[in-house]
Coordinates of C-alpha atoms and ligand atoms in Angstrom, one line a residue:
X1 CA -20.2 -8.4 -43.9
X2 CA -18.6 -6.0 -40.9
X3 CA -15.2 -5.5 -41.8
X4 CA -14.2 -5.0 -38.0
X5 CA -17.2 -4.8 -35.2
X6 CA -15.9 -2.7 -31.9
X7 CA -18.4 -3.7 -29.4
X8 CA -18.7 -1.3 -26.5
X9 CA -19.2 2.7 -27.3
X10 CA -16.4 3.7 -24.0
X11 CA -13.7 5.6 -24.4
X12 CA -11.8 2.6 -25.6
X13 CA -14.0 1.3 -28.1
X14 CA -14.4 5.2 -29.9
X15 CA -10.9 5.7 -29.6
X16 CA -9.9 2.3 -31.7
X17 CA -12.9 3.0 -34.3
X18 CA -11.7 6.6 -34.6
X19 CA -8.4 5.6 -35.3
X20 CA -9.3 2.9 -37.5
X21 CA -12.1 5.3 -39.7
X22 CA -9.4 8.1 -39.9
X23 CA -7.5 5.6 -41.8
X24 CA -9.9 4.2 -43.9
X25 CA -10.8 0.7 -42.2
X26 CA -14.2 0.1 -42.4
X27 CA -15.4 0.2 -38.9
X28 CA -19.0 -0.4 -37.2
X29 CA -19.6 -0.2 -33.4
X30 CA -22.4 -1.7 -31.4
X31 CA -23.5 -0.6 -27.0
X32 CA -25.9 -2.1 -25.0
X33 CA -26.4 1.5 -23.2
X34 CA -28.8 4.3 -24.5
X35 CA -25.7 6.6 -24.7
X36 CA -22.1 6.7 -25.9
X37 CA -19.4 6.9 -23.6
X38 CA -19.6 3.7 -21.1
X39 CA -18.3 5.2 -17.3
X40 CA -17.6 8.5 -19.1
X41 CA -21.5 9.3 -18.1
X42 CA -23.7 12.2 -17.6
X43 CA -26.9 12.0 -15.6
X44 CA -30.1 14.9 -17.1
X45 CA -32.6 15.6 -14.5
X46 CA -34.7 18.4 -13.5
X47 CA -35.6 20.5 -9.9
X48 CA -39.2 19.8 -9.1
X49 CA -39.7 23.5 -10.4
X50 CA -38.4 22.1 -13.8
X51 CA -34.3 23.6 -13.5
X52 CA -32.1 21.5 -15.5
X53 CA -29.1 19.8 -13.6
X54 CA -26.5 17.9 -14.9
X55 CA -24.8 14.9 -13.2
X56 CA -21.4 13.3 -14.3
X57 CA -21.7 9.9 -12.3
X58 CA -19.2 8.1 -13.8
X59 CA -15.5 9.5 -14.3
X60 CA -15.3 13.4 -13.0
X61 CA -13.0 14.5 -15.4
X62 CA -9.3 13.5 -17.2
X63 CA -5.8 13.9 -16.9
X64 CA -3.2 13.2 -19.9
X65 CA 0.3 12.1 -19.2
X66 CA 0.7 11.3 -23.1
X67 CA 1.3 14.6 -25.2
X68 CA -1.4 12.8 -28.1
X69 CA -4.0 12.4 -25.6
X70 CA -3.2 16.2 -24.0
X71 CA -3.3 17.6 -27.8
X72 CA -6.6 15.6 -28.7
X73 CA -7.5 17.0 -24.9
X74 CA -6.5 20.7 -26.1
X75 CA -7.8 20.8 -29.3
X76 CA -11.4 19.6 -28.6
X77 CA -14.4 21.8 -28.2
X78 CA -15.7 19.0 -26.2
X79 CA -13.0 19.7 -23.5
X80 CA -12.3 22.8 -20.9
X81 CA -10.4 22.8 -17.9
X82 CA -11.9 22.5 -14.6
X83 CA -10.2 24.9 -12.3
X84 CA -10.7 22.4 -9.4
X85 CA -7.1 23.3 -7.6
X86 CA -5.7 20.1 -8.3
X87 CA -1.9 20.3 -8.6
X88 CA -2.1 18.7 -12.6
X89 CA -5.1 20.1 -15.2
X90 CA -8.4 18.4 -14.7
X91 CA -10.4 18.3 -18.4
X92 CA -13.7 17.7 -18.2
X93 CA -16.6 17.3 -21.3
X94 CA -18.6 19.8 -22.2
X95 CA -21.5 19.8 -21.8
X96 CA -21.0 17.0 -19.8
X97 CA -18.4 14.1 -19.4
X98 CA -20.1 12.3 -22.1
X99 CA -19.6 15.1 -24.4
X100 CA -16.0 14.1 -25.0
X101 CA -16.6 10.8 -26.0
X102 CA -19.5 11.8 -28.3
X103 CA -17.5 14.2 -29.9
X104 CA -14.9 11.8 -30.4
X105 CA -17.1 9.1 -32.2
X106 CA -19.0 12.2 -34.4
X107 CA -19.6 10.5 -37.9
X108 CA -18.5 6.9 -37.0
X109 CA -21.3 4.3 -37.1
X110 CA -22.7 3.6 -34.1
X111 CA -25.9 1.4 -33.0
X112 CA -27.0 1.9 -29.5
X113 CA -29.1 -0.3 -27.5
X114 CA -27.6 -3.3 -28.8
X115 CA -26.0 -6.0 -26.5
X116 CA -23.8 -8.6 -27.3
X117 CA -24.9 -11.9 -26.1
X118 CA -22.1 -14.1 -27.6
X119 CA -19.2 -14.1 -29.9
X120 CA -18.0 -17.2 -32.2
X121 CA -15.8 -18.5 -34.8
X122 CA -17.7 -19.4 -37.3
X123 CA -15.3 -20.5 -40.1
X124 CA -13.7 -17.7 -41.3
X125 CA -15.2 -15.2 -39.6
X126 CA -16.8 -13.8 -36.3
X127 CA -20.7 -14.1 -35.4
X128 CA -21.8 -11.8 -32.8
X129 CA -24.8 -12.7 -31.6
X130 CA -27.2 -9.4 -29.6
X131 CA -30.5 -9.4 -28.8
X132 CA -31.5 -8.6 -31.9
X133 CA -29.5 -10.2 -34.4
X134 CA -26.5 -11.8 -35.5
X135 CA -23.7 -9.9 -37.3
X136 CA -21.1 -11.0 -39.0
X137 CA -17.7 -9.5 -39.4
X138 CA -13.9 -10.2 -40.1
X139 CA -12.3 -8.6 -37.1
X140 CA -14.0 -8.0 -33.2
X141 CA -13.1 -5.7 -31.0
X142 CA -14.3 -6.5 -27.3
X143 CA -13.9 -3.9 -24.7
X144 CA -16.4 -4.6 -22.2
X145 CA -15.3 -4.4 -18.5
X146 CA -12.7 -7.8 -18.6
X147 CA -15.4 -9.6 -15.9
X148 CA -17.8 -9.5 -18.7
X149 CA -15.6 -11.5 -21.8
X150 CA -16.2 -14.4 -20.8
X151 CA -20.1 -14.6 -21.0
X152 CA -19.3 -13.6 -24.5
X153 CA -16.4 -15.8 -25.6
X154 CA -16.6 -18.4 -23.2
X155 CA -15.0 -19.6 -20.0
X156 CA -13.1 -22.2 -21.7
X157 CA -11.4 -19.8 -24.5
X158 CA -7.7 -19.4 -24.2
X159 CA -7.9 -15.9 -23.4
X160 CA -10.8 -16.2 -20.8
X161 CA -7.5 -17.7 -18.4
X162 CA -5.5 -14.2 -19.3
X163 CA -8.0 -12.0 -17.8
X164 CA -8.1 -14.1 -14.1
X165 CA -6.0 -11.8 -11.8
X166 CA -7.9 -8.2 -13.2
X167 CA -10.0 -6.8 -10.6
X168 CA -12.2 -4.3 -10.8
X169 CA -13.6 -2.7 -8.0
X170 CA -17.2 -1.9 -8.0
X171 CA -18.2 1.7 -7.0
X172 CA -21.3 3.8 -5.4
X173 CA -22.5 7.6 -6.7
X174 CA -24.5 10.2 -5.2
X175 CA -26.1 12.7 -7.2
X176 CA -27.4 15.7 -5.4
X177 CA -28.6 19.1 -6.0
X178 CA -28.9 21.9 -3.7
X179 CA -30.7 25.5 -3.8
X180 CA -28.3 28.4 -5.4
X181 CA -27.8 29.5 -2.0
X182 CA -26.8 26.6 -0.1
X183 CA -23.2 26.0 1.0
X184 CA -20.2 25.6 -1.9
X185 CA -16.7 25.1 0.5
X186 CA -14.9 23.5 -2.5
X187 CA -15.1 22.3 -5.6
X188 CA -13.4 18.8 -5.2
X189 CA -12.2 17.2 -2.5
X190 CA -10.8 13.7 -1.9
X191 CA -10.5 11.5 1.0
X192 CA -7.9 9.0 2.3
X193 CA -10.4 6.6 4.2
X194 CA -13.6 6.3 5.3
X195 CA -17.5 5.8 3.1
X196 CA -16.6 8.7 1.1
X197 CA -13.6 8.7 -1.6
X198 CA -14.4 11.8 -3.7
X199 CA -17.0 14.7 -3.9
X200 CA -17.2 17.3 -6.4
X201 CA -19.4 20.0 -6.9
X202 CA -20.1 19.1 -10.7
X203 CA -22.0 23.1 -10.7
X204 CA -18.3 24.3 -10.4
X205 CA -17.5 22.9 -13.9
X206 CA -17.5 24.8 -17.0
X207 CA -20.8 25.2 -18.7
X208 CA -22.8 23.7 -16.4
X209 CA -26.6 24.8 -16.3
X210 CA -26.7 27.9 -13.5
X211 CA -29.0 27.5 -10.7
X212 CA -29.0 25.0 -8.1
X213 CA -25.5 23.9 -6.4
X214 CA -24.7 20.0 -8.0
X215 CA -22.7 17.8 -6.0
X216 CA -21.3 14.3 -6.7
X217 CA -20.4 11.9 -4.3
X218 CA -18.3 8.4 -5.2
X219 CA -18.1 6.2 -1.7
X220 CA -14.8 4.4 -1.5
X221 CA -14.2 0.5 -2.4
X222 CA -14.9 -1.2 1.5
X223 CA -18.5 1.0 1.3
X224 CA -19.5 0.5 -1.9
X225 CA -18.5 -3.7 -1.9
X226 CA -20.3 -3.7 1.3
X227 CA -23.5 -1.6 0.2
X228 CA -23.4 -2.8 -3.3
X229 CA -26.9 -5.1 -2.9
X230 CA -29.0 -2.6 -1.9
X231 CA -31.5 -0.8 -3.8
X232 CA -30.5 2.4 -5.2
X233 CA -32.9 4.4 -3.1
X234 CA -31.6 2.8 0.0
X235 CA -27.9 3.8 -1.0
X236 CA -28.9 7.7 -1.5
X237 CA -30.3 7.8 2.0
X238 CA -27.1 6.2 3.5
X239 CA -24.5 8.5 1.2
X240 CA -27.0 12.1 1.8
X241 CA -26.1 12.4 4.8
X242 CA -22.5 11.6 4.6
X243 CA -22.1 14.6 1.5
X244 CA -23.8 17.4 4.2
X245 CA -21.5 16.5 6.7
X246 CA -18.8 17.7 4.3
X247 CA -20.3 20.5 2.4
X248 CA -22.2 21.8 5.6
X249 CA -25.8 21.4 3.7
X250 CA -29.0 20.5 5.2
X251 CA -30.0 17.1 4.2
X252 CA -33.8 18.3 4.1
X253 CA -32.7 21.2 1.6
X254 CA -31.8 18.7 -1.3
X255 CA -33.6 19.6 -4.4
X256 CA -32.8 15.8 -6.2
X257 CA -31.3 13.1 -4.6
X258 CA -30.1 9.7 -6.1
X259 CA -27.3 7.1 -6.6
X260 CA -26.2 5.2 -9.4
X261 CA -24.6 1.5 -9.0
X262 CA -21.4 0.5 -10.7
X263 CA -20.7 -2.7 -11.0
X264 CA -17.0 -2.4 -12.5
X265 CA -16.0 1.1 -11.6
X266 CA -12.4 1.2 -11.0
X267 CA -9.4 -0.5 -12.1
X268 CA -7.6 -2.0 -8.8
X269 CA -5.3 -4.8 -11.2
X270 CA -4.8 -4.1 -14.9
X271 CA -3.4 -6.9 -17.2
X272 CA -0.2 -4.7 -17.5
X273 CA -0.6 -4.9 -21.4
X274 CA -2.3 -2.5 -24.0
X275 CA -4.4 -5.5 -25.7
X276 CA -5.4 -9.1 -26.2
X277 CA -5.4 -10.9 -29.0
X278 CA -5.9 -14.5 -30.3
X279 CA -4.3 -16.9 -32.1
X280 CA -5.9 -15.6 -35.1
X281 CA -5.0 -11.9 -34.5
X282 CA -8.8 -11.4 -35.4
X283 CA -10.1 -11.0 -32.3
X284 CA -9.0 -7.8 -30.1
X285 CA -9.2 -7.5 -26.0
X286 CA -9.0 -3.8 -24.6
X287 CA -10.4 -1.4 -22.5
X288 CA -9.0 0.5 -19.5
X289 CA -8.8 -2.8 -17.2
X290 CA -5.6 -3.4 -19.5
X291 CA -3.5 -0.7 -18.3
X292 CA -5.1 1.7 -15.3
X293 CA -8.3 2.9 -14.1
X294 CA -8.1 6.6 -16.3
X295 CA -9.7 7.1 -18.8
X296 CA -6.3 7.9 -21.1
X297 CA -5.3 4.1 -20.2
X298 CA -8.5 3.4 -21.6
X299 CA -7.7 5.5 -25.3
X300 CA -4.3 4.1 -25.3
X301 CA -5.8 0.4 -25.1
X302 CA -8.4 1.0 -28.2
X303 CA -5.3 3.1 -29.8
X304 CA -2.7 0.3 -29.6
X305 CA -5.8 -2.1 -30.7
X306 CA -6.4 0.1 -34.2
X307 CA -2.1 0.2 -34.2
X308 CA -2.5 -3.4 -34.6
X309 CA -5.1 -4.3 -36.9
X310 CA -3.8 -1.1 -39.2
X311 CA -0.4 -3.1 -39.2
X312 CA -2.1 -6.0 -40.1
X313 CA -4.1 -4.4 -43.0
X314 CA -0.5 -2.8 -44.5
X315 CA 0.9 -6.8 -44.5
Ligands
FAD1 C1 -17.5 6.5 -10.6 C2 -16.3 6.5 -11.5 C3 -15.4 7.5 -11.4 C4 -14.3 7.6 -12.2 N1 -13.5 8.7 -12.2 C5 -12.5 8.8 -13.1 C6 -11.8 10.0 -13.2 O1 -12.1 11.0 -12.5 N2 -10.8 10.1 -14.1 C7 -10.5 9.1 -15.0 O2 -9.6 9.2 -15.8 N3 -11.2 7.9 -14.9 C8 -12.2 7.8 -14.0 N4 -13.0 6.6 -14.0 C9 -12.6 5.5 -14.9 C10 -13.0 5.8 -16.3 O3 -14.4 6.1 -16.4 C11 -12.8 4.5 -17.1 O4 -11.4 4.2 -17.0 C12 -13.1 4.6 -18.6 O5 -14.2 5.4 -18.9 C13 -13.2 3.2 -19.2 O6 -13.5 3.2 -20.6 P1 -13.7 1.8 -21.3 O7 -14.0 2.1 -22.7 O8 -12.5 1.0 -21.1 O9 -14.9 1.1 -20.6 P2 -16.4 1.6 -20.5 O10 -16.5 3.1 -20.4 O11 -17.0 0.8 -19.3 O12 -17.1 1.1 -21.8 C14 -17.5 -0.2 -22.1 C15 -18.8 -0.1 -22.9 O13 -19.2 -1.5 -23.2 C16 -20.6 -1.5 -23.2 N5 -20.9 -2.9 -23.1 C17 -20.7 -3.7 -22.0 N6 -21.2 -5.0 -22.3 C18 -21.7 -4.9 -23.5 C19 -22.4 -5.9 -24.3 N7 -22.5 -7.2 -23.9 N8 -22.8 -5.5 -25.6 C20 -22.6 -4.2 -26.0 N9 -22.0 -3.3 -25.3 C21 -21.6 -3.6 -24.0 C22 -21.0 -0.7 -22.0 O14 -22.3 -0.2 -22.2 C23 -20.0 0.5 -22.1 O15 -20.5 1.6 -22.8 C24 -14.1 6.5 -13.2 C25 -15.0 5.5 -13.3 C26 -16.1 5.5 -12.4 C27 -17.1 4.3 -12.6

């Protein structure tokens, strides 16, 4: 039997298994995705002449208002400033986003590809049902997106009615590539209103593969709710042209072109709380929906989470 099953492999999830692990709790954790890190993402692709690119498509990069999470920041080789000009320090992974979190959950034990389709109480303890199996275990750990818990708990559990007023907003990416030689005005630049929200030129970031100019576009919440349906394709062709008017680029120049859909991208009403938990104190509610959009609120939920069941285990 799982002592305690963390299911979801973002920053929240890693950072509660971490911090359980490191203190001796026995700790398993389970992703539906091919990679670990949830929205801390990195996109491989290639030119047609076969250059590597790298995309981040999820969060650009992190800021740390808690000393822990700027020391952890600090001390990892997964982790370099980004000398974006922004007034506070911008860390990004290295080699990509996603290298943080992977670095971060080194040596824990982590299955990927494996969805959760529903958790139950089954006497004493939990059964998580995936696609594959069932596993049991004494203690879960949910932190999918808060719009997701309750396909896996059900509507009518008691905490399903805490999690009404989050919203998340969904959000639309642009990944694009550009010969060396093409235009490079800015690194990062954001935008008060209209489709676009944020581009950064993800080429700009520290040890980044050298050759063509990468650029990443996130359109803001009215275009991306109103876009959200369409096929991927369709969404690179709308948001191309939109990047070139800012970078000054020829459309015709791009070397790769394409767009990612997120369904929950960014936190517009947290719960105002680090964590859930019911009336057993078995069953553990976090991710960044609790506290903020950022990924540090989304550490700080799986930290408080580990805080709590590492309280429990001392009782
Ligand atoms: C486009 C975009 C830009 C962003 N920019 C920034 C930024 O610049 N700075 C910043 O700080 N934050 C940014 N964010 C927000 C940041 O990415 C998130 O706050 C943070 O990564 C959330 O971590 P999490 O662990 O709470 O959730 P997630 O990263 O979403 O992790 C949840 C995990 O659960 C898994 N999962 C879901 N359902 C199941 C299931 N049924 N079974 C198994 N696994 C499941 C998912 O695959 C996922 O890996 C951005 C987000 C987006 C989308």
């Amino acid at each position: 039997m799982t002592r305690t099953l963390v299911i979801g492999a973002g920053m929240a999830g890693i950072a509660c298994a971490r911090a359980l692990n490191d203190a001796g709790h026995p700790v398993r954790l389970i992703d539906k995705g091919r990679g670990i890190g949830g929205r801390m993402a990195t996109r491989r692709a290639e030119t047609p002449a076969g250059q590597p690119l790298r995309f981040d498509h999820g969060a650009q990069y992190v800021t740390a208002r808690d000393p822990a999470f700027a020391a952890l920041l600090e001390g990892s080789q997964a982790a370099a400033l980004w000398a974006d000009g922004a007034a506070h320090p911008h860390h990004v992974g290295l080699p990509g986003m996603s290298g943080l979190p992977r670095a971060l959950a080194d040596g824990l034990d982590v299955s990927l590809g494996v969805a959760a389709t529903a958790v139950s109480r089954a006497g004493p303890v939990w059964q998580v049902t995936t696609d594959a199996t069932v596993i049991e275990a004494e203690r879960v750990v949910l932190t999918v997106p808060a719009p997701q818990v309750a396909a896996l708990i059900g509507a009518d559990h008691p905490l399903t009615a805490q999690l009404e007023d989050v919203r998340i907003a969904p959000g639309l990416t642009l990944m694009a590539a550009f010969p060396a030689d093409a235009p490079a005005p800015f690194a990062s630049r954001r935008f008060e209103d209209g489709p676009l929200a944020f581009i950064a030129r993800d080429s700009s970031k520290p040890r980044r593969p050298d050759g063509a100019v990468t650029w990443v576009a996130q359109a803001g919440p009215a275009w991306s709710a109103a876009h959200l349906e369409e096929d991927t394709a369709t969404i690179a062709c709308r948001m191309l042209p939109l990047l070139c008017a800012e970078i000054g680029a020829a459309a015709e120049s791009a070397l790769y072109v394409a767009a990612h859909r997120w369904r929950y991208a960014r936190v517009t009403t947290p719960l105002g709380q680090p964590f859930l938990t019911d009336a057993t104190g078995t069953l553990h509610l976090g991710g960044d929906w609790c506290l903020a959009g950022r990924v540090e609120a989304a550490w700080t939920s799986g930290r408080a989470i580990a805080a709590d069941i590492l309280g429990d285990d001392d009782a």
